[in-house]
Tab-separated table of C-alpha atoms and ligand atoms in Angstrom:
chain	number	residue	atom	x	y	z
A	19	MET	CA	-70.274	30.356	14.774
A	20	LYS	CA	-69.061	30.331	18.319
A	21	LYS	CA	-65.522	29.307	19.228
A	22	GLN	CA	-66.939	26.522	21.353
A	23	LYS	CA	-68.736	25.063	18.386
A	24	ILE	CA	-65.559	25.160	16.305
A	25	ASN	CA	-63.709	23.338	19.007
A	26	ILE	CA	-66.368	20.651	19.183
A	27	LEU	CA	-66.209	20.374	15.439
A	28	ILE	CA	-62.429	20.035	15.517
A	29	THR	CA	-62.572	17.404	18.265
A	30	THR	CA	-65.169	15.324	16.556
A	31	SER	CA	-63.426	15.529	13.203
A	32	VAL	CA	-60.084	14.488	14.852
A	33	LEU	CA	-61.935	11.492	16.498
A	34	ALA	CA	-63.593	10.556	13.228
A	35	LEU	CA	-60.224	10.733	11.467
A	36	LEU	CA	-58.707	8.527	14.082
A	37	ALA	CA	-61.518	6.069	13.959
A	38	LEU	CA	-61.294	5.976	10.155
A	39	SER	CA	-57.543	5.376	10.229
A	40	GLY	CA	-58.142	2.691	12.880
A	41	ILE	CA	-60.645	0.952	10.617
A	42	GLN	CA	-58.302	1.299	7.672
A	43	GLY	CA	-55.374	-0.127	9.684
A	44	TYR	CA	-57.578	-3.053	10.666
A	45	LEU	CA	-58.670	-3.690	7.065
A	46	ILE	CA	-55.026	-3.504	5.887
A	47	TYR	CA	-54.002	-5.928	8.652
A	48	ASN	CA	-56.811	-8.355	7.533
A	49	THR	CA	-55.768	-8.092	3.903
A	50	TYR	CA	-52.257	-8.729	5.001
A	51	GLN	CA	-53.313	-11.950	6.830
A	52	LEU	CA	-55.350	-13.042	3.946
A	53	LYS	CA	-52.639	-12.442	1.369
A	54	LYS	CA	-50.146	-14.324	3.716
A	55	ASP	CA	-52.446	-17.283	4.010
A	56	VAL	CA	-53.161	-17.422	0.227
A	57	PHE	CA	-49.391	-17.123	-0.438
A	58	ILE	CA	-48.489	-19.892	1.982
A	59	LYS	CA	-51.309	-22.131	0.716
A	60	GLU	CA	-50.093	-21.860	-2.887
A	61	THR	CA	-46.481	-22.589	-1.837
A	62	LYS	CA	-47.732	-25.533	0.117
A	63	LYS	CA	-49.547	-26.920	-2.819
A	64	SER	CA	-46.465	-26.768	-5.046
A	65	VAL	CA	-44.374	-28.343	-2.293
A	66	SER	CA	-46.718	-31.205	-1.436
A	67	ARG	CA	-46.731	-32.239	-5.045
A	68	ILE	CA	-42.993	-32.977	-4.635
A	69	ASP	CA	-43.585	-34.846	-1.474
A	70	ASN	CA	-45.984	-37.331	-3.072
A	71	THR	CA	-43.703	-38.980	-5.591
A	72	LYS	CA	-42.261	-42.409	-6.055
A	73	GLU	CA	-38.740	-41.151	-5.338
A	74	MET	CA	-39.893	-39.708	-2.075
A	75	ASP	CA	-41.672	-42.982	-1.179
A	76	SER	CA	-38.574	-44.995	-1.770
A	77	LEU	CA	-36.370	-42.678	0.236
A	78	ALA	CA	-38.943	-42.932	3.169
A	79	GLU	CA	-39.002	-46.742	2.815
A	80	LEU	CA	-35.165	-46.990	2.991
A	81	TRP	CA	-35.274	-45.012	6.116
A	82	TYR	CA	-38.125	-46.886	7.595
A	83	ASN	CA	-36.509	-50.196	6.901
A	84	HIS	CA	-33.501	-49.017	8.701
A	85	LEU	CA	-35.461	-47.832	11.666
A	86	THR	CA	-37.329	-51.132	12.017
A	87	GLU	CA	-34.065	-53.036	12.000
A	88	ASN	CA	-32.837	-50.949	14.860
A	89	LEU	CA	-36.145	-51.365	16.702
A	90	VAL	CA	-35.945	-55.041	16.458
A	91	ALA	CA	-32.386	-54.908	17.712
A	92	TYR	CA	-33.708	-52.796	20.641
A	93	LYS	CA	-36.529	-55.367	21.267
A	94	THR	CA	-34.038	-58.184	21.316
A	95	ASN	CA	-31.917	-56.186	23.725
A	96	LYS	CA	-29.077	-55.687	21.373
A	97	LEU	CA	-29.345	-51.933	21.519
A	98	ILE	CA	-30.450	-49.582	24.232
A	99	LYS	CA	-33.387	-47.342	23.447
A	100	GLU	CA	-31.457	-44.106	22.654
A	101	GLU	CA	-29.159	-46.003	20.330
A	102	ALA	CA	-32.052	-47.177	18.269
A	103	ILE	CA	-32.414	-43.686	17.117
A	104	THR	CA	-29.021	-42.113	17.382
A	105	ARG	CA	-27.052	-44.944	15.820
A	106	PHE	CA	-28.438	-44.518	12.435
A	107	LYS	CA	-28.274	-40.737	12.298
A	108	PRO	CA	-25.339	-40.839	9.837
A	109	TYR	CA	-27.404	-43.081	7.578
A	110	THR	CA	-30.309	-40.580	7.837
A	111	ASP	CA	-27.920	-37.761	6.884
A	112	SER	CA	-26.683	-39.669	3.828
A	113	LEU	CA	-30.325	-40.282	2.814
A	114	ASN	CA	-30.894	-36.511	3.206
A	115	ASP	CA	-28.065	-35.784	0.789
A	116	ILE	CA	-29.942	-37.754	-1.825
A	117	PHE	CA	-33.194	-36.064	-0.803
A	118	LYS	CA	-31.695	-32.651	-1.148
A	119	ASP	CA	-30.542	-33.308	-4.708
A	120	TYR	CA	-33.830	-34.521	-5.643
A	121	TYR	CA	-35.647	-31.704	-3.930
A	122	THR	CA	-33.567	-29.032	-5.653
A	123	LYS	CA	-34.237	-30.564	-9.000
A	124	GLU	CA	-37.989	-30.737	-8.378
A	125	ILE	CA	-38.292	-27.299	-6.876
A	126	ASN	CA	-36.547	-25.766	-9.826
A	127	LYS	CA	-39.240	-27.410	-12.047
A	128	VAL	CA	-41.973	-25.734	-10.105
A	129	ASN	CA	-40.229	-22.302	-10.527
A	130	LEU	CA	-41.706	-20.494	-7.651
A	131	GLY	CA	-39.767	-17.276	-8.137
A	132	TYR	CA	-38.644	-17.144	-4.519
A	133	GLU	CA	-36.330	-19.221	-2.201
A	134	LEU	CA	-37.800	-21.925	-0.060
A	135	LYS	CA	-36.510	-24.165	2.725
A	136	TYR	CA	-38.276	-27.403	3.427
A	137	LYS	CA	-37.888	-29.958	6.225
A	138	LYS	CA	-39.469	-33.103	7.403
A	139	THR	CA	-39.127	-33.784	11.088
A	140	ILE	CA	-40.241	-36.551	13.396
A	141	LYS	CA	-42.301	-35.693	16.332
A	142	SER	CA	-42.579	-39.032	17.975
A	143	ILE	CA	-41.866	-42.763	17.531
A	144	VAL	CA	-43.942	-45.067	19.775
A	145	LEU	CA	-43.974	-48.842	20.002
A	146	PHE	CA	-46.980	-50.712	21.194
A	147	ASN	CA	-46.181	-53.828	23.156
A	148	ASP	CA	-49.348	-55.613	24.121
A	149	ASN	CA	-51.215	-52.494	24.806
A	150	VAL	CA	-48.207	-50.968	26.636
A	151	LEU	CA	-46.799	-47.843	25.025
A	152	ASP	CA	-43.050	-47.648	24.790
A	153	THR	CA	-41.908	-44.117	23.668
A	154	ILE	CA	-38.802	-44.535	21.592
A	155	PHE	CA	-38.672	-40.865	20.747
A	156	SER	CA	-40.663	-37.825	21.542
A	157	ALA	CA	-39.861	-34.178	20.553
A	158	LYS	CA	-39.518	-32.058	23.617
A	159	GLY	CA	-39.407	-28.238	23.589
A	160	GLY	CA	-39.147	-28.072	19.852
A	161	ASN	CA	-36.282	-30.500	19.725
A	162	ASN	CA	-37.443	-32.538	16.803
A	163	TYR	CA	-35.725	-35.431	15.085
A	164	PHE	CA	-34.606	-33.933	11.811
A	165	LEU	CA	-35.146	-36.138	8.792
A	166	PHE	CA	-34.969	-34.488	5.530
A	167	GLY	CA	-34.525	-31.135	3.976
A	168	GLU	CA	-32.753	-28.092	5.475
A	169	ASN	CA	-32.920	-27.636	9.160
A	170	PHE	CA	-34.253	-24.304	10.478
A	171	PRO	CA	-35.775	-23.361	13.791
A	172	ASP	CA	-39.559	-24.153	14.043
A	173	ASN	CA	-40.555	-20.601	14.819
A	174	GLU	CA	-39.012	-19.339	11.468
A	175	GLY	CA	-41.103	-21.545	9.359
A	176	ASN	CA	-44.782	-22.603	8.755
A	177	MET	CA	-46.069	-26.102	9.379
A	178	ILE	CA	-47.706	-27.378	6.171
A	179	SER	CA	-48.680	-30.817	7.143
A	180	LYS	CA	-48.687	-33.485	9.886
A	181	ALA	CA	-48.720	-37.205	9.246
A	182	ARG	CA	-49.202	-40.317	11.355
A	183	TRP	CA	-48.051	-43.776	10.118
A	184	PHE	CA	-49.056	-46.812	11.806
A	185	THR	CA	-47.586	-50.092	10.789
A	186	GLU	CA	-47.548	-53.591	12.003
A	187	HIS	CA	-44.549	-55.600	11.214
A	188	ASP	CA	-43.471	-59.222	11.777
A	189	TYR	CA	-39.842	-59.487	11.819
A	190	GLU	CA	-37.667	-62.712	11.778
A	191	ASP	CA	-34.272	-62.683	13.030
A	192	ASP	CA	-32.154	-65.713	12.424
A	193	ASN	CA	-28.947	-64.127	13.624
A	194	THR	CA	-29.229	-65.654	17.044
A	195	GLY	CA	-26.259	-67.832	16.298
A	196	ASN	CA	-27.832	-71.134	17.222
A	197	GLY	CA	-30.052	-71.542	14.305
A	198	GLU	CA	-32.990	-70.473	16.243
A	199	VAL	CA	-35.477	-68.032	14.414
A	200	PHE	CA	-36.600	-65.203	16.544
A	201	ARG	CA	-40.024	-63.685	15.789
A	202	THR	CA	-40.698	-60.101	16.654
A	203	LYS	CA	-43.937	-58.217	16.212
A	204	LEU	CA	-43.586	-54.501	15.790
A	205	ASP	CA	-46.603	-52.088	16.102
A	206	ILE	CA	-45.049	-48.718	15.317
A	207	GLU	CA	-46.540	-45.249	15.284
A	208	ILE	CA	-44.557	-42.517	13.712
A	209	ARG	CA	-45.668	-38.937	13.751
A	210	THR	CA	-44.065	-36.555	11.345
A	211	GLN	CA	-44.328	-32.888	10.490
A	212	ASP	CA	-43.518	-30.974	7.249
A	213	SER	CA	-42.569	-27.362	7.555
A	214	ILE	CA	-41.462	-24.682	5.040
A	215	ASN	CA	-39.592	-21.507	5.481
A	216	ILE	CA	-40.155	-19.062	2.666
A	217	ILE	CA	-37.165	-16.625	2.588
A	218	GLY	CA	-38.344	-13.059	2.575
A	219	TRP	CA	-42.003	-13.938	2.539
A	220	LYS	CA	-42.933	-10.680	4.485
A	221	ARG	CA	-41.176	-8.715	1.710
A	222	ILE	CA	-43.123	-10.667	-0.964
A	223	VAL	CA	-46.521	-10.138	0.709
A	224	PHE	CA	-45.817	-6.470	1.492
A	225	GLY	CA	-44.714	-6.032	-2.102
A	226	GLN	CA	-48.068	-7.471	-3.229
A	227	MET	CA	-49.731	-4.809	-0.934
A	228	ALA	CA	-47.546	-1.912	-1.875
A	229	SER	CA	-50.063	-0.104	-4.040
A	230	LEU	CA	-52.737	-0.560	-1.364
A	231	PHE	CA	-50.328	0.962	1.338
A	232	VAL	CA	-49.463	3.936	-0.920
A	233	PHE	CA	-53.009	4.587	-1.851
A	234	SER	CA	-54.198	4.414	1.776
A	235	ILE	CA	-51.461	6.683	3.032
A	236	LEU	CA	-52.201	9.264	0.283
A	237	LEU	CA	-55.873	9.047	0.944
A	238	PHE	CA	-55.278	9.568	4.636
A	239	LEU	CA	-52.856	12.554	3.950
A	240	PHE	CA	-55.510	14.016	1.645
A	241	MET	CA	-58.239	13.677	4.331
A	242	VAL	CA	-55.945	15.371	6.887
A	243	ALA	CA	-55.046	18.169	4.502
A	244	LEU	CA	-58.757	18.578	3.596
A	245	PHE	CA	-59.670	18.660	7.261
A	246	PHE	CA	-57.021	21.317	8.101
A	247	TYR	CA	-57.999	23.368	5.118
A	248	SER	CA	-61.744	23.241	6.167
A	249	ILE	CA	-60.965	24.273	9.681
A	250	LYS	CA	-58.650	27.083	8.434
A	251	VAL	CA	-61.356	28.385	6.192
A	252	LEU	CA	-63.952	27.969	8.993
A	253	ILE	CA	-61.754	30.067	11.424
A	254	LYS	CA	-61.075	32.652	8.795
A	255	GLN	CA	-64.789	32.931	8.018
A	256	LYS	CA	-65.444	33.366	11.714
A	257	LYS	CA	-62.854	36.130	11.985
A	258	ILE	CA	-64.353	37.947	8.969
A	259	ALA	CA	-67.855	37.594	10.523
A	260	ASP	CA	-66.594	38.939	13.821
A	261	VAL	CA	-64.855	41.830	12.095
A	262	ARG	CA	-67.988	42.619	10.107
A	263	ASN	CA	-70.124	42.536	13.212
A	264	ASP	CA	-67.746	44.878	15.016
A	265	PHE	CA	-67.621	47.147	12.060
A	266	ILE	CA	-71.381	47.342	11.792
A	267	ASN	CA	-71.674	48.074	15.561
A	268	ASN	CA	-69.025	50.711	15.375
A	269	ILE	CA	-70.236	52.471	12.308
A	270	THR	CA	-73.760	52.564	13.633
A	271	HIS	CA	-72.383	54.313	16.700
A	272	GLU	CA	-70.189	56.655	14.690
A	273	LEU	CA	-73.164	57.628	12.395
A	274	LYS	CA	-75.593	58.006	15.271
A	275	THR	CA	-73.663	60.844	16.974
A	276	PRO	CA	-73.438	63.352	14.173
A	277	LEU	CA	-77.051	62.408	13.016
A	278	ALA	CA	-78.356	63.068	16.526
A	279	THR	CA	-76.608	66.359	16.702
A	280	LEU	CA	-77.920	67.257	13.227
A	281	SER	CA	-81.506	66.571	14.241
A	282	ILE	CA	-81.100	68.692	17.488
A	283	VAL	CA	-79.712	71.616	15.590
A	284	SER	CA	-82.118	71.524	12.750
A	285	LYS	CA	-84.894	71.504	15.344
A	286	SER	CA	-83.347	74.442	17.175
A	287	ILE	CA	-83.158	76.406	14.000
A	288	ARG	CA	-86.948	76.441	13.841
A	289	ASN	CA	-86.889	78.009	17.237
A	290	LYS	CA	-87.828	81.761	17.063
A	291	GLU	CA	-85.344	82.819	19.618
A	292	ILE	CA	-82.426	81.367	17.626
A	293	GLN	CA	-83.685	82.765	14.355
A	294	ASP	CA	-83.759	86.240	15.903
A	295	SER	CA	-80.143	86.140	17.158
A	296	SER	CA	-77.797	86.191	14.180
A	297	GLU	CA	-74.936	85.051	16.326
A	298	LYS	CA	-76.734	81.915	17.652
A	299	PHE	CA	-78.164	81.225	14.185
A	300	SER	CA	-74.732	81.269	12.531
A	301	ASN	CA	-73.305	79.124	15.397
A	302	ALA	CA	-76.088	76.522	14.724
A	303	LEU	CA	-75.225	76.644	11.016
A	304	ASP	CA	-71.465	76.053	11.913
A	305	ILE	CA	-72.458	72.962	13.894
A	306	LEU	CA	-74.591	71.781	10.979
A	307	ASP	CA	-71.644	72.235	8.696
A	308	ARG	CA	-69.288	70.414	11.018
A	309	GLN	CA	-71.511	67.513	11.558
A	310	ASN	CA	-72.204	67.322	7.862
A	311	ASN	CA	-68.474	67.275	7.270
A	312	ARG	CA	-68.015	64.568	9.827
A	313	LEU	CA	-70.560	62.426	8.141
A	314	GLN	CA	-68.928	62.978	4.820
A	315	LYS	CA	-65.626	62.104	6.304
A	316	LEU	CA	-66.816	58.942	7.800
A	317	ILE	CA	-68.409	57.727	4.701
A	318	ASP	CA	-65.268	58.728	2.661
A	319	GLN	CA	-63.163	56.748	5.148
A	320	VAL	CA	-65.340	53.648	4.747
A	321	MET	CA	-65.431	54.000	0.990
A	322	ASN	CA	-61.763	54.509	0.607
A	323	ASN	CA	-61.171	51.685	2.871
A	324	ALA	CA	-63.134	49.309	0.772
A	325	LEU	CA	-60.687	50.040	-2.061
A	326	GLY	CA	-57.648	48.957	-0.091
A	327	SER	CA	-54.069	50.449	-0.439
A	328	GLU	CA	-53.775	49.542	-4.162
A	329	GLY	CA	-57.000	51.448	-4.818
A	330	ILE	CA	-55.465	54.782	-3.478
A	331	VAL	CA	-55.044	57.019	-6.355
A	332	LEU	CA	-53.096	60.239	-5.530
A	333	SER	CA	-53.739	63.519	-7.078
A	334	LYS	CA	-50.645	65.257	-5.930
A	335	GLU	CA	-50.102	69.012	-5.918
A	336	GLU	CA	-47.210	71.199	-4.761
A	337	ILE	CA	-47.742	73.153	-1.599
A	338	SER	CA	-45.521	74.984	0.886
A	339	ASP	CA	-45.226	73.077	4.122
A	340	LYS	CA	-45.887	76.257	6.148
A	341	ARG	CA	-49.200	76.996	4.379
A	342	TYR	CA	-50.289	73.403	4.405
A	343	PHE	CA	-49.807	72.894	8.159
A	344	ASP	CA	-51.367	76.219	9.042
A	345	GLU	CA	-54.557	75.228	7.134
A	346	VAL	CA	-54.617	71.645	8.641
A	347	LEU	CA	-54.016	72.828	12.102
A	348	GLU	CA	-56.679	75.584	11.843
A	349	ASP	CA	-59.256	72.932	10.861
A	350	PHE	CA	-58.173	70.615	13.579
A	351	LYS	CA	-58.292	73.381	16.299
A	352	LEU	CA	-61.828	74.175	15.171
A	353	SER	CA	-62.894	70.582	15.590
A	354	VAL	CA	-61.601	70.397	19.160
A	355	LYS	CA	-62.793	73.846	20.144
A	356	ASP	CA	-64.798	72.642	23.138
A	357	LYS	CA	-62.156	70.304	24.456
A	358	HIS	CA	-59.108	71.038	26.546
A	359	VAL	CA	-56.470	70.641	23.869
A	360	GLU	CA	-53.074	72.337	23.995
A	361	LEU	CA	-51.284	72.320	20.614
A	362	ASN	CA	-47.636	73.189	20.045
A	363	THR	CA	-46.433	73.509	16.535
A	364	GLN	CA	-42.884	73.832	15.281
A	365	ILE	CA	-42.583	73.858	11.567
A	366	GLU	CA	-39.249	73.570	9.665
A	367	LEU	CA	-37.820	77.147	9.404
A	368	LYS	CA	-36.759	76.657	5.811
A	369	GLU	CA	-39.748	76.633	3.560
A	370	VAL	CA	-40.182	73.276	1.841
A	371	ALA	CA	-42.407	72.440	-1.152
A	372	LEU	CA	-44.328	69.301	-0.406
A	373	ASN	CA	-45.670	67.243	-3.256
A	374	ILE	CA	-48.652	65.516	-1.805
A	375	ASP	CA	-52.332	64.633	-2.252
A	376	LYS	CA	-53.640	67.391	-0.023
A	377	PHE	CA	-57.001	65.853	0.854
A	378	LEU	CA	-55.677	62.390	1.614
A	379	PHE	CA	-52.483	63.482	3.424
A	380	THR	CA	-54.665	65.753	5.526
A	381	THR	CA	-56.870	62.761	6.433
A	382	ALA	CA	-53.738	60.833	7.554
A	383	ILE	CA	-52.583	63.793	9.733
A	384	LEU	CA	-56.081	64.433	11.222
A	385	ASN	CA	-56.482	60.716	12.061
A	386	ILE	CA	-53.385	60.822	14.180
A	387	LEU	CA	-54.430	64.075	15.757
A	388	ASP	CA	-57.871	62.715	16.329
A	389	ASN	CA	-56.428	59.744	18.160
A	390	ALA	CA	-54.209	61.954	20.295
A	391	VAL	CA	-57.393	63.615	21.579
A	392	LYS	CA	-59.477	60.402	21.719
A	393	TYR	CA	-56.884	58.427	23.690
A	394	GLY	CA	-55.630	61.378	25.592
A	395	LYS	CA	-55.837	62.271	29.240
A	396	GLU	CA	-58.008	65.085	30.587
A	397	LYS	CA	-55.569	67.733	29.532
A	398	VAL	CA	-54.452	66.930	26.108
A	399	GLN	CA	-51.015	68.204	25.048
A	400	ILE	CA	-50.040	67.727	21.433
A	401	SER	CA	-46.887	68.854	19.709
A	402	LEU	CA	-46.402	68.788	15.984
A	403	GLN	CA	-42.925	69.198	14.711
A	404	THR	CA	-41.503	68.967	11.229
A	405	THR	CA	-37.892	68.787	9.989
A	406	LEU	CA	-36.145	68.371	6.703
A	407	LYS	CA	-33.557	65.576	6.729
A	408	ASN	CA	-31.550	65.236	3.501
A	409	ASN	CA	-34.088	64.263	0.966
A	410	SER	CA	-37.014	63.469	3.313
A	411	TYR	CA	-39.444	65.429	5.295
A	412	GLU	CA	-40.195	64.243	8.850
A	413	ILE	CA	-43.500	65.003	10.741
A	414	ILE	CA	-43.377	64.199	14.445
A	415	ILE	CA	-46.702	64.157	16.307
A	416	LYS	CA	-46.351	63.677	20.087
A	417	ASP	CA	-49.121	63.291	22.613
A	418	ASN	CA	-49.282	62.913	26.356
A	419	GLY	CA	-52.082	60.227	26.121
A	420	ILE	CA	-52.623	56.713	27.589
A	421	GLY	CA	-49.884	55.294	25.342
A	422	ILE	CA	-49.751	51.940	23.588
A	423	SER	CA	-48.136	48.725	25.010
A	424	GLU	CA	-45.329	47.229	22.932
A	425	LYS	CA	-47.415	44.138	22.130
A	426	GLU	CA	-50.110	46.245	20.539
A	427	GLN	CA	-47.804	48.600	18.676
A	428	LYS	CA	-47.327	46.299	15.688
A	429	LYS	CA	-51.083	45.594	15.339
A	430	ILE	CA	-52.558	49.133	15.443
A	431	PHE	CA	-51.996	49.732	11.760
A	432	GLU	CA	-54.036	46.697	10.906
A	433	LYS	CA	-57.429	47.128	9.395
A	434	PHE	CA	-60.200	47.274	12.035
A	435	TYR	CA	-57.741	46.680	14.769
A	436	ARG	CA	-58.723	48.365	18.048
A	437	ILE	CA	-57.186	47.889	21.487
A	438	THR	CA	-59.910	46.388	23.564
A	439	SER	CA	-58.383	46.186	27.002
A	440	GLY	CA	-58.490	48.844	29.822
A	441	ASP	CA	-61.028	51.637	29.666
A	442	ILE	CA	-60.380	52.297	25.968
A	443	HIS	CA	-63.689	50.540	25.353
A	444	GLU	CA	-65.350	53.852	26.265
A	445	VAL	CA	-64.096	55.457	23.061
A	446	LYS	CA	-65.799	54.362	19.939
A	447	GLY	CA	-64.058	54.017	16.634
A	448	LEU	CA	-63.765	51.814	13.516
A	449	GLY	CA	-60.199	50.834	13.997
A	450	LEU	CA	-59.619	52.254	10.487
A	451	GLY	CA	-57.885	55.660	11.297
A	452	LEU	CA	-54.364	54.425	11.540
A	453	PHE	CA	-54.718	51.712	8.896
A	454	TYR	CA	-55.937	54.346	6.457
A	455	ALA	CA	-53.195	56.849	7.683
A	456	SER	CA	-50.426	54.204	6.959
A	457	GLN	CA	-51.928	53.304	3.559
A	458	ILE	CA	-51.836	56.985	2.535
A	459	VAL	CA	-48.260	57.501	3.745
A	460	LYS	CA	-47.217	54.412	1.904
A	461	ALA	CA	-48.906	55.591	-1.284
A	462	HIS	CA	-46.695	58.687	-0.935
A	463	GLN	CA	-43.699	56.357	-0.768
A	464	GLY	CA	-43.269	57.325	2.736
A	465	ASP	CA	-43.064	55.614	6.139
A	466	ILE	CA	-44.925	55.823	9.479
A	467	THR	CA	-43.474	54.586	12.775
A	468	LEU	CA	-44.266	55.012	16.371
A	469	GLU	CA	-42.778	55.081	19.831
A	470	SER	CA	-44.962	54.745	22.831
A	471	LYS	CA	-44.958	54.220	26.554
A	472	PRO	CA	-48.152	53.357	28.345
A	473	ASN	CA	-49.379	56.217	30.557
A	474	VAL	CA	-46.700	58.558	29.189
A	475	GLY	CA	-47.694	59.129	25.556
A	476	THR	CA	-47.146	58.301	21.923
A	477	ILE	CA	-44.949	59.638	19.272
A	478	PHE	CA	-45.900	59.110	15.610
A	479	VAL	CA	-43.133	59.813	12.981
A	480	ILE	CA	-44.227	60.207	9.340
A	481	THR	CA	-41.401	60.458	6.735
A	482	ILE	CA	-42.116	61.286	3.080
A	483	PRO	CA	-39.481	61.851	0.353
A	484	ILE	CA	-38.946	65.320	-1.032
A	485	ILE	CA	-38.201	65.223	-4.825
B	511	LIG	P1	-61.061	55.296	13.889
B	511	LIG	O1	-59.940	56.039	13.949
B	511	LIG	O2	-61.248	54.411	12.672
B	511	LIG	O3	-62.303	55.994	14.265
B	511	LIG	P2	-59.740	53.950	16.118
B	511	LIG	O4	-59.254	55.367	16.545
B	511	LIG	O5	-60.203	53.070	17.142
B	511	LIG	O6	-60.925	54.189	15.149
B	511	LIG	P3	-57.213	53.731	14.894
B	511	LIG	O7	-57.099	55.178	14.805
B	511	LIG	O8	-56.641	52.943	13.638
B	511	LIG	O9	-58.712	53.301	15.169
B	511	LIG	O10	-56.439	53.314	16.162
B	511	LIG	C1	-56.281	51.969	16.450
B	511	LIG	C2	-56.137	51.804	17.936
B	511	LIG	O11	-54.930	52.324	18.430
B	511	LIG	C3	-57.089	52.521	18.712
B	511	LIG	O12	-58.303	51.794	18.990
B	511	LIG	C4	-56.362	52.876	19.984
B	511	LIG	O13	-56.593	51.907	21.018
B	511	LIG	C5	-54.983	52.811	19.623
B	511	LIG	N1	-54.394	54.195	19.519
B	511	LIG	C6	-54.228	54.887	18.344
B	511	LIG	N2	-53.632	56.143	18.595
B	511	LIG	C7	-53.452	56.212	19.900
B	511	LIG	C8	-52.801	57.123	20.789
B	511	LIG	N3	-52.343	58.315	20.246
B	511	LIG	N4	-52.674	56.877	22.075
B	511	LIG	C9	-53.096	55.715	22.535
B	511	LIG	N5	-53.700	54.737	21.826
B	511	LIG	C10	-53.860	54.938	20.517
B	512	LIG	MG1	-58.558	56.834	15.251
């Protein structure tokens, strides 16, 4: 899958996740509103039961009688308009004390399980005088006339009911002093409003929704985790597919070269001229041998690689360092016979007995030497130096090649890693040589490090313990 496709997939998945969480948020909000409404409705029902009782009616009547008395006084000019309301405020307050006792008793009977404030306020009192409206009181800017209950700001509570009383009243006043009876007709309209303030209602509603919240968050986190995991797996799969493609491309190339040489040489052997010259014939056979070995080596490398480092089984043998390096370097020189390679060797003077898997250790050394030629300049200069240091044996292989930048140095031991910048593209390889070399050295309980400067050269240092 192309990187672009993965990016599109990531973007659409993120968008889908966002949309999904948006929808979920919306649904949760709706549920919250619904729960809130139901909760307030239920509370309202319990409270209105208290409001419609005989006790409540008699309290309201007491208040109402007092109000009408004042209104008559106002109509007969004994009181100014404001006083008709303000004057009997202390009386209202004393009625409220009775109301509160009654209310507390009743609300305890209902047993709501949470605290509740209730208030009854007056919005307006209007007198009708022969079709002329006379506003005695009108609530302005939330400034209501507080009647019963506990006073709290309007915005902290919920209105549960509104009422409008309209009464006609004939009133006889014989307190004129001169025995005259004064008749007053009162048409009064009173608008009231009942509100409740449920203490901590948000906490109660949220509490009812807690499991929904937790479940939603868990589900969301699970979706995000699932999404990240899928993308990670996808990217990993893509990397594996890329590596596999590279590997197939490279190995095809690597196999083609020796096979092509083999077919040319085998054809040339049929040639009479070559068959007649024993020197040419043996040379052709040498080439056949070399190419055959190369193919074998290539296949071995791929096979061994498939096993991984844990799969490396060493069959160690003891061998003198001098003899070992003589053999290895002789083989190497033969393989680079036609190239311009200068090799300097400096083996530890004191003879050291190495305990190594000869075949595998040779592969490691040859892989490093191969690279020195592959990534070398026109005139390749290689120096191989070995020294004994306490209980370890150090092999230093130095070349004058193109070098490796610091950034790449850490990665070149990785499986299939090849530097793909500059003109290194020209040289084909599997990116396995150094990986395999480091696995072999590690299997020997050794260590491999490098120092390199671009355009100057590279130094590989292999250290193995001597027992
Ligand atoms: P293979 O050895 O499997 O045929 P390869 O040579 O590409 O392929 P490695 O030997 O593992 O793979 O090397 C990894 C990379 O490190 C190489 O592609 C090369 O770019 C870089 N490299 C290795 N040795 C040297 C060196 N001596 N000088 C410069 N670059 C090097
Ligand atoms: Mg290599």
